[in-house]
JSON list of C-alpha atoms in Angstrom, two decimals:
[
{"chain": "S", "resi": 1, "resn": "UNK", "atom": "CA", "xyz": [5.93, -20.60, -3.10]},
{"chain": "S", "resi": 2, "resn": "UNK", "atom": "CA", "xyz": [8.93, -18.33, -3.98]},
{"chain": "S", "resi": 3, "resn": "UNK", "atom": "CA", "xyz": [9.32, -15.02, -2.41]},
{"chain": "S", "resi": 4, "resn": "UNK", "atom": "CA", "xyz": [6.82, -12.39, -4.15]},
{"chain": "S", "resi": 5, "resn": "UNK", "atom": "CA", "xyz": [8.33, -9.12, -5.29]},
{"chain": "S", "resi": 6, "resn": "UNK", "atom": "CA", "xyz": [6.56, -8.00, -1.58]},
{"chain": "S", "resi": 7, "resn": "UNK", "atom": "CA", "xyz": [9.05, -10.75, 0.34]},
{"chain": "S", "resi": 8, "resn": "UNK", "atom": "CA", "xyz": [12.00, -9.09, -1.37]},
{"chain": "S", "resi": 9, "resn": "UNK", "atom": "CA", "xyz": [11.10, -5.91, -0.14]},
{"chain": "S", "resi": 10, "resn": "UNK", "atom": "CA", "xyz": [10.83, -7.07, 3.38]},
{"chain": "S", "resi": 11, "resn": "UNK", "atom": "CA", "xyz": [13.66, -8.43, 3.37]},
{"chain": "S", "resi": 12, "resn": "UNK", "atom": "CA", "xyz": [15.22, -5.44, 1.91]},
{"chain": "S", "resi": 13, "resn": "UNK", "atom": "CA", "xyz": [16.56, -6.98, -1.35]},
{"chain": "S", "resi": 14, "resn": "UNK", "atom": "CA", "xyz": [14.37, -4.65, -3.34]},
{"chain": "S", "resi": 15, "resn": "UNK", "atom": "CA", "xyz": [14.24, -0.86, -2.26]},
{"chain": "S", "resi": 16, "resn": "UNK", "atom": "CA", "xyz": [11.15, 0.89, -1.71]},
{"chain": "S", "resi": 17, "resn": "UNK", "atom": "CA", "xyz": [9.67, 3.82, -0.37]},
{"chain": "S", "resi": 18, "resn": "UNK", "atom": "CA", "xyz": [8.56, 3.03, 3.03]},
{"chain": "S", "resi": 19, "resn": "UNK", "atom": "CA", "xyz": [6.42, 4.98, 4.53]},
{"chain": "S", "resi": 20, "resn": "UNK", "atom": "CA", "xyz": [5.08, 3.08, 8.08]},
{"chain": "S", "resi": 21, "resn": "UNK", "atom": "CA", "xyz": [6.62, -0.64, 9.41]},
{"chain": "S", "resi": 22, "resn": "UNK", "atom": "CA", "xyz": [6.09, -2.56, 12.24]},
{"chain": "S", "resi": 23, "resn": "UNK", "atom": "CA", "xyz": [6.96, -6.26, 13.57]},
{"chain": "S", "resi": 24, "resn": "UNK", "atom": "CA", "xyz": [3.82, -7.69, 11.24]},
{"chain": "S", "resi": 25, "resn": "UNK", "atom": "CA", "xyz": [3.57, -5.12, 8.67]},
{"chain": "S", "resi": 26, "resn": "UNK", "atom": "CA", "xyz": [5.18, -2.93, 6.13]},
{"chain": "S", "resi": 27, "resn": "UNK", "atom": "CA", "xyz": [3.65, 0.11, 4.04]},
{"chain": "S", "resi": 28, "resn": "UNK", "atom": "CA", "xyz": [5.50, 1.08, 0.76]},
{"chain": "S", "resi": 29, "resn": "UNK", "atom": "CA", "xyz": [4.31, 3.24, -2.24]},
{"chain": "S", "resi": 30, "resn": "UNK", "atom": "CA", "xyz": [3.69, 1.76, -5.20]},
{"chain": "S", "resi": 31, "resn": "UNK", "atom": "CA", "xyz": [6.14, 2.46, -8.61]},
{"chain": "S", "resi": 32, "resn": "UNK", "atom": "CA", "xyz": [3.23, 3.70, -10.30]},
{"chain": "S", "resi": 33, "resn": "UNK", "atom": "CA", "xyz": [0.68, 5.32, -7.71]},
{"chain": "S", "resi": 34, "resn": "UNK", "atom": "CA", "xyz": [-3.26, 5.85, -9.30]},
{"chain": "S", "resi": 35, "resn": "UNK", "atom": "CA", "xyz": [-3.71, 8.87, -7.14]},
{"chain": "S", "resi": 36, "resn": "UNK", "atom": "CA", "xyz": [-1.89, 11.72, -5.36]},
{"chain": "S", "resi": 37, "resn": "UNK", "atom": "CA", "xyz": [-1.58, 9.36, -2.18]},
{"chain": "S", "resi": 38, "resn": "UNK", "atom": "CA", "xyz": [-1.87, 5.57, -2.74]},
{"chain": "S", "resi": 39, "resn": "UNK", "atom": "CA", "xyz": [-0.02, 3.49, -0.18]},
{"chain": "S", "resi": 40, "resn": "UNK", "atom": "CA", "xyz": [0.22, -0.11, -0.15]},
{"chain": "S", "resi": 41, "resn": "UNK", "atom": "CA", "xyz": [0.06, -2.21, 3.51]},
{"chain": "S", "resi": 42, "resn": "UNK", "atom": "CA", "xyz": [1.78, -5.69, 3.29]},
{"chain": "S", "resi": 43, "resn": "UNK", "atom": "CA", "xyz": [1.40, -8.24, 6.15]},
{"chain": "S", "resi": 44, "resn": "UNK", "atom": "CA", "xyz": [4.86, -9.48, 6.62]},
{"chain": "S", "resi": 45, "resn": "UNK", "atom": "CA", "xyz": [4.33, -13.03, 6.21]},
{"chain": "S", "resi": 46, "resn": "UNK", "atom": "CA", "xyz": [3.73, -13.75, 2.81]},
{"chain": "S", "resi": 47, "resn": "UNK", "atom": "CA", "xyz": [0.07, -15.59, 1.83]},
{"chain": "S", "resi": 48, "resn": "UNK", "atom": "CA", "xyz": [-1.71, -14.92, -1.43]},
{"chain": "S", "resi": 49, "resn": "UNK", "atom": "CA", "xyz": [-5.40, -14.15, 0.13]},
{"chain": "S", "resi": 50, "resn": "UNK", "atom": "CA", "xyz": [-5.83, -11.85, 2.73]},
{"chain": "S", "resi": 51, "resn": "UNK", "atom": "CA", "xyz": [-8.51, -14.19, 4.47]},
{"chain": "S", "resi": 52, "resn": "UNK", "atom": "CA", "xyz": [-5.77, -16.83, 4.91]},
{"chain": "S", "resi": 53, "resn": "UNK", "atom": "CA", "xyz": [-4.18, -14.60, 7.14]},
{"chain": "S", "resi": 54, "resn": "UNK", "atom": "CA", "xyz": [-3.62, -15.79, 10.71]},
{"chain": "S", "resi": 55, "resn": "UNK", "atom": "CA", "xyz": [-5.82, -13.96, 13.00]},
{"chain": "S", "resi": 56, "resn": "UNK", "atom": "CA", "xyz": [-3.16, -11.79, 14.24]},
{"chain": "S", "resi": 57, "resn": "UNK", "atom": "CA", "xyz": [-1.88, -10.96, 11.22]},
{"chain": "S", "resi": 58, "resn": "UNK", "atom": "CA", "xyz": [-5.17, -9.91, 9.43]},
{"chain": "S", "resi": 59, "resn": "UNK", "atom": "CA", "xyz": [-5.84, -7.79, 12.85]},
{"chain": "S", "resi": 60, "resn": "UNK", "atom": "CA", "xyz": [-2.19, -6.47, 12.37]},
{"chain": "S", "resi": 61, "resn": "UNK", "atom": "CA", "xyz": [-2.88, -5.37, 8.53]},
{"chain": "S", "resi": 62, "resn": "UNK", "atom": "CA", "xyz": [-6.51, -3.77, 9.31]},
{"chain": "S", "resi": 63, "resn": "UNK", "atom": "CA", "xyz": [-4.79, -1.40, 11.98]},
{"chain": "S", "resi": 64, "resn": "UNK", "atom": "CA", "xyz": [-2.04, -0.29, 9.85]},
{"chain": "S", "resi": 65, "resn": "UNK", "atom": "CA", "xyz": [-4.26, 0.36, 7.06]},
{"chain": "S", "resi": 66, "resn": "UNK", "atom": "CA", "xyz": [-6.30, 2.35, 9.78]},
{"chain": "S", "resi": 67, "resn": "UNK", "atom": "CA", "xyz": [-3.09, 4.50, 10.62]},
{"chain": "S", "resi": 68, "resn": "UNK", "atom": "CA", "xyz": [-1.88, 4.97, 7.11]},
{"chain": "S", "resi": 69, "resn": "UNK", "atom": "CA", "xyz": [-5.66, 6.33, 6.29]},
{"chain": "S", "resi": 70, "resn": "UNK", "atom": "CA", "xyz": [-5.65, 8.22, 9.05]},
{"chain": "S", "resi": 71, "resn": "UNK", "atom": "CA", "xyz": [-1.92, 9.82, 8.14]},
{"chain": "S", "resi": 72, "resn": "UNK", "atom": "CA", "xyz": [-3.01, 10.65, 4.49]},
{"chain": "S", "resi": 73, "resn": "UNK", "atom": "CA", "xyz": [-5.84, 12.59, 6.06]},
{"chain": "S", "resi": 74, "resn": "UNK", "atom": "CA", "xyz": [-3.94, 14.56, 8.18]},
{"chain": "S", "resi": 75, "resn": "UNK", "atom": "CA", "xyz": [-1.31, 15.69, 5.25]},
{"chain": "S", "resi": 76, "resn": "UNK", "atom": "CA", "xyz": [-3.38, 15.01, 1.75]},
{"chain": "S", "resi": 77, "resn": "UNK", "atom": "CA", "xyz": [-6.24, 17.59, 1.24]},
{"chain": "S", "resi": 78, "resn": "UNK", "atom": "CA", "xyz": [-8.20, 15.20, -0.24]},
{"chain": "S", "resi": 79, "resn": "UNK", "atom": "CA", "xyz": [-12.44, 14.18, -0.33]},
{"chain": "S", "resi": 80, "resn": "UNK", "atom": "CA", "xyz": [-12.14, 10.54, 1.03]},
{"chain": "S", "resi": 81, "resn": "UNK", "atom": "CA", "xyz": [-9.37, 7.90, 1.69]},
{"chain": "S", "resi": 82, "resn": "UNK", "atom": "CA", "xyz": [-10.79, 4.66, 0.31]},
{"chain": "S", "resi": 83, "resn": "UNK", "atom": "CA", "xyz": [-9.12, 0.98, 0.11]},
{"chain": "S", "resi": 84, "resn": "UNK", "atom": "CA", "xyz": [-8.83, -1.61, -2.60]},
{"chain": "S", "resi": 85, "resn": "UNK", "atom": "CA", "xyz": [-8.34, -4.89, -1.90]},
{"chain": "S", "resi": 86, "resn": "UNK", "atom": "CA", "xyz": [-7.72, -6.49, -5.62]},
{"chain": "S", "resi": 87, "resn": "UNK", "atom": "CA", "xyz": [-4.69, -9.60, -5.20]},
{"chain": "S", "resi": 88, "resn": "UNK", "atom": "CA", "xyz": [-4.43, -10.08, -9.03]},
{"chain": "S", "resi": 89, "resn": "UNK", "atom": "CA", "xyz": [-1.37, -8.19, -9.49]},
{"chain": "S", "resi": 90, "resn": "UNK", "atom": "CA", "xyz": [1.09, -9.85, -6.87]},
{"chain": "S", "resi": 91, "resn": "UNK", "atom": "CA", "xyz": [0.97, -13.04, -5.51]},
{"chain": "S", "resi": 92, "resn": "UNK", "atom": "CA", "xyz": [0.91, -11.69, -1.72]},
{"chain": "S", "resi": 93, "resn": "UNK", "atom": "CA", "xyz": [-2.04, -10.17, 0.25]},
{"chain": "S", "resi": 94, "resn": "UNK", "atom": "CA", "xyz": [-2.10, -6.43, 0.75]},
{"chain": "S", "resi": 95, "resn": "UNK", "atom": "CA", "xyz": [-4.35, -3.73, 0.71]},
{"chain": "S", "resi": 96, "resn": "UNK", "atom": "CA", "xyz": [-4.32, -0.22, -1.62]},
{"chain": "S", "resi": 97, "resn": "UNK", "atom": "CA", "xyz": [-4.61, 3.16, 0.66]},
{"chain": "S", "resi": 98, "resn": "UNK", "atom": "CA", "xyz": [-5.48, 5.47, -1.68]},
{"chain": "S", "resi": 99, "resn": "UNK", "atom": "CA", "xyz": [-6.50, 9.22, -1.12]},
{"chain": "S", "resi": 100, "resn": "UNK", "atom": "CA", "xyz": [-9.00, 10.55, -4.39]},
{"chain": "S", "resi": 101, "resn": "UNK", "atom": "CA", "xyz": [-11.21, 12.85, -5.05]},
{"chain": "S", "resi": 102, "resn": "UNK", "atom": "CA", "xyz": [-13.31, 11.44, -7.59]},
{"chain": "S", "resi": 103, "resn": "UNK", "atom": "CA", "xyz": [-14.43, 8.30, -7.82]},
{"chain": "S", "resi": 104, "resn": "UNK", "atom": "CA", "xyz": [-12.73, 7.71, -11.48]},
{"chain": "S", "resi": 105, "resn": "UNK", "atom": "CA", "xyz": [-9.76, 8.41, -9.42]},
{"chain": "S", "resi": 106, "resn": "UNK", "atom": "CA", "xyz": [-10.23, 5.59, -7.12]},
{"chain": "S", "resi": 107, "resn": "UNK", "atom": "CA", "xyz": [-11.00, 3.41, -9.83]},
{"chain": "S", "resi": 108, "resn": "UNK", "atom": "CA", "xyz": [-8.19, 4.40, -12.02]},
{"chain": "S", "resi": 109, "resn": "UNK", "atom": "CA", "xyz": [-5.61, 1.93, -13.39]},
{"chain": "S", "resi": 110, "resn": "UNK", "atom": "CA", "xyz": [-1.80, 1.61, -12.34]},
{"chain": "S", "resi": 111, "resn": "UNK", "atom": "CA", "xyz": [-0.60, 3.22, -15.58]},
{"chain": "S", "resi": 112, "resn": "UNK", "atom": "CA", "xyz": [2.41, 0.45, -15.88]},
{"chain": "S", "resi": 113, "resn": "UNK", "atom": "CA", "xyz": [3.87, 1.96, -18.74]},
{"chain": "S", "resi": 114, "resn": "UNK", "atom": "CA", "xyz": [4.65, 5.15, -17.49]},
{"chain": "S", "resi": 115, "resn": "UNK", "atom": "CA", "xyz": [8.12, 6.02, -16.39]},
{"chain": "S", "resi": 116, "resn": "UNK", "atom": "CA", "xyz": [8.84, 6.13, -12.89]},
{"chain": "S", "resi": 117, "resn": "UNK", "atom": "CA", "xyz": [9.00, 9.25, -11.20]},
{"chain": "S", "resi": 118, "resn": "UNK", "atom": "CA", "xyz": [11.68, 8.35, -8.49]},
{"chain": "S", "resi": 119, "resn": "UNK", "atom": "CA", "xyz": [11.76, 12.03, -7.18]},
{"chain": "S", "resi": 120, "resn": "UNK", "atom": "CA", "xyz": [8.16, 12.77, -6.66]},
{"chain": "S", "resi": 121, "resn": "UNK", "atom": "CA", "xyz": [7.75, 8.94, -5.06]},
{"chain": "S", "resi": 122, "resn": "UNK", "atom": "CA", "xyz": [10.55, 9.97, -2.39]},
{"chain": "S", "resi": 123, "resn": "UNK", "atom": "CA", "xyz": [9.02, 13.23, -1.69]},
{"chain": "S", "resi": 124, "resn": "UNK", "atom": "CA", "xyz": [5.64, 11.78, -1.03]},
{"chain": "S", "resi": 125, "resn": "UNK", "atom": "CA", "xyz": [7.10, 8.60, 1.28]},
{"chain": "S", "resi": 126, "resn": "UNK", "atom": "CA", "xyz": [8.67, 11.46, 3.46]},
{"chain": "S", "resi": 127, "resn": "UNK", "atom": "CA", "xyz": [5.52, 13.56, 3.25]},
{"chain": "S", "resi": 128, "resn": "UNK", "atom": "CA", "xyz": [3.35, 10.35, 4.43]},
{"chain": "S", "resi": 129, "resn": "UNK", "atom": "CA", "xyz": [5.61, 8.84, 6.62]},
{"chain": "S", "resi": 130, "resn": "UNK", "atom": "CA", "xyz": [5.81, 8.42, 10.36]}
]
C-alpha cells in the first residue's frame, strides 16, 4: 500500500494544522471542516479499517478522540461533540471530531470545492490545540 495523504502528514511531507500528537496518534484539521470545530484523529500506523487496528493502537485512537472531544468542549460553545467514523474518503483509518449544533450540521458534507480558508484553519488549530 503506498503512503495515504495521512502517512505524508506524519511524516511531515504534507503540512497540516495539528492540533494534539502523541507516539501513536496525530490530530489535524481537515482543509475543508463541516462545522465550526471538526478535528480529525489518525492512528499513526497506517491501516485502511479502524477494526484492523492492533489493540494498542485502536485503544491509543479512542483516547485521543476522548481528549480532542473533551478540548472542543472546553473552548467551542457548542450543543454536542459527536464522531464520524466514515473511511471512504482516505485510504487510512481515522475518526471525525466534530463540534455542531444541529444535527444537519453533523451530517453536513465536506464542501470540496470551496476554497481553502488557510487563515481561519490556523486560528482554529491554535484555538483547539494543546
Amino acid at each position: 500500500m503506498s503512503d495515504s495523504i495521512f502517512t505524508r502528514i506524519i511524516k511531515g511531507e504534507i503540512p497540516a494544522h495539528k492540533v494534539y500528537e502523541d507516539d501513536k496518534t496525530i490530530s489535524f484539521l481537515p482543509l475543508h471542516p463541516i462545522a465550526k470545530a471538526h478535528v480529525l484523529v489518525v492512528p499513526k500506523i497506517q491501516v485502511d479499517h479502524f477494526e484492523e487496528l492492533p489493540e494498542a493502537d485502536y485503544q491509543a485512537l479512542w483516547q485521543t478522540v476522548h481528549k480532542v472531544a473533551k478540548r472542543m468542549k472546553e473552548v467551542i460553545p457548542s450543543k454536542r461533540v459527536g464522531v464520524q467514523v466514515i473511511g471512504l474518503d482516505v485510504p487510512h483509518a481515522h475518526v471525525h471530531v466534530v463540534a455542531f449544533d444541529t444535527i444537519e450540521q453533523f451530517r453536513e458534507n465536506e464542501a470540496n470545492d470551496q476554497p481553502i480558508d488557510d487563515e481561519a484553519l490556523a486560528q482554529m488549530a491554535k484555538k483547539l490545540a494543546f
